[in-house]
Every structure is written in structure tokens, then in C-alpha cells.
Amino acid sequence: MKIGERLKRLRMANSLTQEELASRADLTKGFISQLENDATSPSIATLKDIIDVFGISMQEFFSEEPDQECVYGKEARVQATDDGDSVKVELLVPGAQNRDMDPVLVTLEPGGEMDEQPIHEGEEFGYVISGKVQLKLDDKLYTVEKGECFYFTSDRTHTVKNIGKGAAQILWVVTPPTFYY
């Protein structure tokens, strides 16, 4: 295990600068920098002072982090709508409700329209992979074609309708995961 790399990851995950970490652990910024670059090694007492800042034990610090799955094939997708619906929603990353964003693939048959999504916290991004859709935000309509995208805060009612002749597909990402299907 590279102690410096692990310390840097913890520091960044806790949104601390080197200077803030050094101050909380009663060390210098230069020493923290040297540790993160593996230019020096801390004593056990110093390492304990540092990891106390993160609120973890020595055992937690030295335990191996499990490899996180990062590639998901078609077989990992979960269909969140019924077959035969004019709107098909596929969850691209299983367990997204435990993550910071919810990526889905939305397929709309010609004339297909999603139910109006209620106002909620967060942001949404959609990239039209194929077709032509009409995005409705509150009472305003936008036409979004293949290769174009949309982005909005979710504090407005919204829906999307396929206004093209063929099926439309949208890569849609919601954060935090609140996608309603």
C-alpha cells in the first residue's frame, strides 16, 4: 500500500487542503506534501494523528479497499418499465440509488411521452442519441435533436415527448438519483 496515495485520497474525499489537514494534525503543509508524494514516511504516532482527523481507525486505514465495478455491460441493465410501453427506461448502472447520480437510457416510441416528472431536488442532463424530442420545462417547450443535449435544475416540472417519425433514445442522468419511472 502506498500510504501517501491513500492519505491524499482521504484528504480529497474530505474536501481538505494540505494546509487544513496539516493544521488539524499539528503538522506542516510541507510534511503533508512529502507524505502524499511518498518522499517520507510518518511515524506510527504521526500517522495516527493524521487519520484521527478523518475519524477512522488504523485498521480501517490499512484495510484493502474492495475493487469497485466500473464497467457495466448490456446484461447489467435493469428495465424499469413494462415491455410494450411506449416509453422504455433502462437503468444503466445497478444500485444507482446508492450513488450520486442515476444514468438511464430512455427509449421513446413515436408519439411516446414520459409522465410529467414532479419538482424535486437536483439536476438533470440528457443527450439525444437518436431521434427528435420535445422537452417541456414548466410551460416552455424545447426541441432537442440527435446529437444535442439538455441540462436543467429539477426545480421545474418536466417531461419529454418523441416528436420524430422513429424511436428516440436519450442518455439521461439525474443527480441525486430520483428518476421516476
Coordinates of C-alpha atoms in Angstrom, one line a residue:
M1 CA 0.0 0.0 0.0
K2 CA 1.2 3.5 -0.8
I3 CA 0.5 5.5 2.3
G4 CA 0.9 8.8 0.6
E5 CA -1.6 7.9 -2.1
R6 CA -4.2 6.7 0.5
L7 CA -3.7 9.9 2.6
K8 CA -4.2 12.1 -0.5
R9 CA -7.4 10.2 -1.4
L10 CA -8.8 10.6 2.1
R11 CA -7.8 14.2 2.3
M12 CA -9.5 15.0 -1.0
A13 CA -12.6 12.9 -0.2
N14 CA -12.9 15.0 3.0
S15 CA -12.5 18.3 1.0
L16 CA -9.4 19.3 2.9
T17 CA -6.4 21.2 1.6
Q18 CA -2.9 20.1 2.6
E19 CA -2.8 23.2 4.8
E20 CA -6.1 22.4 6.5
L21 CA -5.0 18.8 7.2
A22 CA -1.6 19.9 8.4
S23 CA -3.2 22.4 10.8
R24 CA -5.7 19.8 12.2
A25 CA -2.9 17.2 12.7
D26 CA -0.5 19.8 14.1
L27 CA 2.0 19.3 11.3
T28 CA 3.3 21.4 8.4
K29 CA 1.9 21.6 4.9
G30 CA 5.3 20.7 3.6
F31 CA 5.3 17.5 5.6
I32 CA 1.9 16.5 4.4
S33 CA 3.1 17.2 0.8
Q34 CA 6.1 14.9 1.3
L35 CA 3.9 12.2 2.8
E36 CA 1.5 12.3 -0.2
N37 CA 4.4 12.1 -2.6
D38 CA 5.9 9.2 -0.7
A39 CA 9.1 11.3 -0.2
T40 CA 9.0 10.5 3.6
S41 CA 7.3 8.1 5.9
P42 CA 5.4 9.0 9.1
S43 CA 5.9 7.5 12.5
I44 CA 3.0 5.5 13.8
A45 CA 2.1 8.3 16.2
T46 CA 2.1 10.9 13.4
L47 CA 0.1 8.7 11.1
K48 CA -2.4 8.2 14.0
D49 CA -2.7 11.9 14.4
I50 CA -3.4 12.3 10.7
I51 CA -6.0 9.6 10.4
D52 CA -7.7 10.8 13.6
V53 CA -8.6 13.9 11.5
F54 CA -10.6 11.6 9.2
G55 CA -12.3 9.8 12.0
I56 CA -11.1 6.4 11.0
S57 CA -9.1 3.7 12.8
M58 CA -5.6 2.4 11.8
Q59 CA -7.3 -0.9 10.9
E60 CA -9.7 1.0 8.5
F61 CA -6.8 3.0 7.0
F62 CA -4.8 -0.2 6.3
S63 CA -7.7 -2.4 5.1
E64 CA -7.7 -3.0 1.4
E65 CA -10.3 -1.1 -0.5
P66 CA -12.5 -3.5 -2.5
D67 CA -12.3 -3.1 -6.2
Q68 CA -15.3 -1.2 -7.4
E69 CA -17.0 -2.4 -10.5
C70 CA -16.6 0.3 -13.2
V71 CA -17.7 -1.3 -16.4
Y72 CA -21.3 -2.4 -16.9
G73 CA -22.3 -4.4 -20.0
K74 CA -25.8 -4.7 -21.5
E75 CA -26.5 -7.7 -19.3
A76 CA -26.2 -5.5 -16.2
R77 CA -29.1 -3.2 -17.3
V78 CA -32.4 -3.3 -15.5
Q79 CA -35.5 -2.5 -17.3
A80 CA -37.6 -0.2 -15.1
T81 CA -40.7 -0.1 -17.3
D82 CA -43.0 -2.8 -18.7
D83 CA -42.5 -4.4 -22.1
G84 CA -44.8 -2.9 -24.7
D85 CA -44.8 0.6 -23.1
S86 CA -44.2 3.5 -25.5
V87 CA -41.6 4.7 -23.0
K88 CA -38.8 2.3 -22.0
V89 CA -36.4 3.1 -19.2
E90 CA -33.3 1.1 -18.6
L91 CA -31.1 1.5 -15.5
L92 CA -27.6 1.5 -16.9
V93 CA -25.8 1.2 -13.5
P94 CA -27.4 -1.2 -11.0
G95 CA -27.6 0.2 -7.5
A96 CA -27.5 3.8 -8.6
Q97 CA -29.8 4.8 -5.8
N98 CA -26.7 4.4 -3.6
R99 CA -24.6 6.7 -5.8
D100 CA -24.5 10.4 -6.6
M101 CA -26.2 10.1 -10.0
D102 CA -28.7 7.9 -11.8
P103 CA -27.8 7.2 -15.5
V104 CA -30.6 5.7 -17.6
L105 CA -31.3 5.0 -21.2
V106 CA -34.8 6.2 -22.2
T107 CA -36.3 4.9 -25.5
L108 CA -39.5 6.6 -26.7
E109 CA -41.5 5.2 -29.5
P110 CA -43.0 7.7 -32.0
G111 CA -45.5 9.8 -30.1
G112 CA -44.4 8.3 -26.7
E113 CA -44.2 10.7 -23.8
M114 CA -42.9 10.3 -20.3
D115 CA -45.2 11.0 -17.4
E116 CA -44.7 14.5 -16.1
Q117 CA -41.9 14.4 -13.5
P118 CA -42.6 16.4 -10.3
I119 CA -40.3 19.0 -8.9
H120 CA -37.5 17.6 -6.9
E121 CA -34.0 18.4 -5.7
G122 CA -31.2 18.0 -8.1
E123 CA -30.1 18.5 -11.7
E124 CA -30.7 16.6 -14.9
F125 CA -28.8 16.1 -18.1
G126 CA -29.9 14.4 -21.3
Y127 CA -28.1 13.6 -24.5
V128 CA -30.3 12.7 -27.5
I129 CA -28.6 9.6 -29.1
S130 CA -31.2 9.3 -31.8
G131 CA -34.5 10.9 -32.9
K132 CA -36.1 14.2 -32.1
V133 CA -37.8 15.0 -28.8
Q134 CA -39.7 17.9 -27.3
L135 CA -38.6 18.8 -23.7
K136 CA -41.2 20.6 -21.7
L137 CA -40.0 22.6 -18.6
D138 CA -42.9 24.0 -16.8
D139 CA -44.9 25.6 -19.7
K140 CA -41.9 26.2 -22.1
L141 CA -41.2 23.8 -24.9
Y142 CA -37.8 23.0 -26.4
T143 CA -37.0 20.8 -29.5
V144 CA -33.9 18.7 -29.0
E145 CA -32.5 16.7 -31.9
K146 CA -30.0 13.9 -32.3
G147 CA -26.5 15.0 -31.1
E148 CA -27.9 17.8 -28.9
C149 CA -28.3 17.8 -25.2
F150 CA -30.2 19.5 -22.4
Y151 CA -29.4 20.4 -18.8
F152 CA -31.6 21.9 -16.1
T153 CA -32.2 22.0 -12.4
S154 CA -35.0 19.8 -11.3
D155 CA -37.0 22.5 -9.6
R156 CA -39.4 22.7 -12.5
T157 CA -42.0 20.2 -13.7
H158 CA -40.6 18.4 -16.8
T159 CA -41.5 15.8 -19.4
V160 CA -40.2 14.7 -22.8
K161 CA -42.1 13.5 -25.8
N162 CA -40.9 11.9 -29.0
I163 CA -41.9 14.2 -31.9
G164 CA -40.0 12.3 -34.6
K165 CA -41.0 9.6 -37.0
G166 CA -38.8 6.9 -35.5
A167 CA -37.8 5.8 -32.0
A168 CA -35.8 8.3 -29.9
Q169 CA -33.1 7.4 -27.4
I170 CA -31.8 9.6 -24.7
L171 CA -29.0 9.1 -22.3
W172 CA -30.4 10.7 -19.2
V173 CA -28.5 11.4 -16.0
V174 CA -30.2 12.6 -12.8
T175 CA -28.4 13.7 -9.6
P176 CA -29.2 12.8 -6.9
P177 CA -30.9 9.6 -8.0
T178 CA -34.6 10.5 -8.1
F179 CA -35.6 9.2 -11.5
Y180 CA -39.3 8.4 -11.5
Y181 CA -40.4 5.5 -13.8

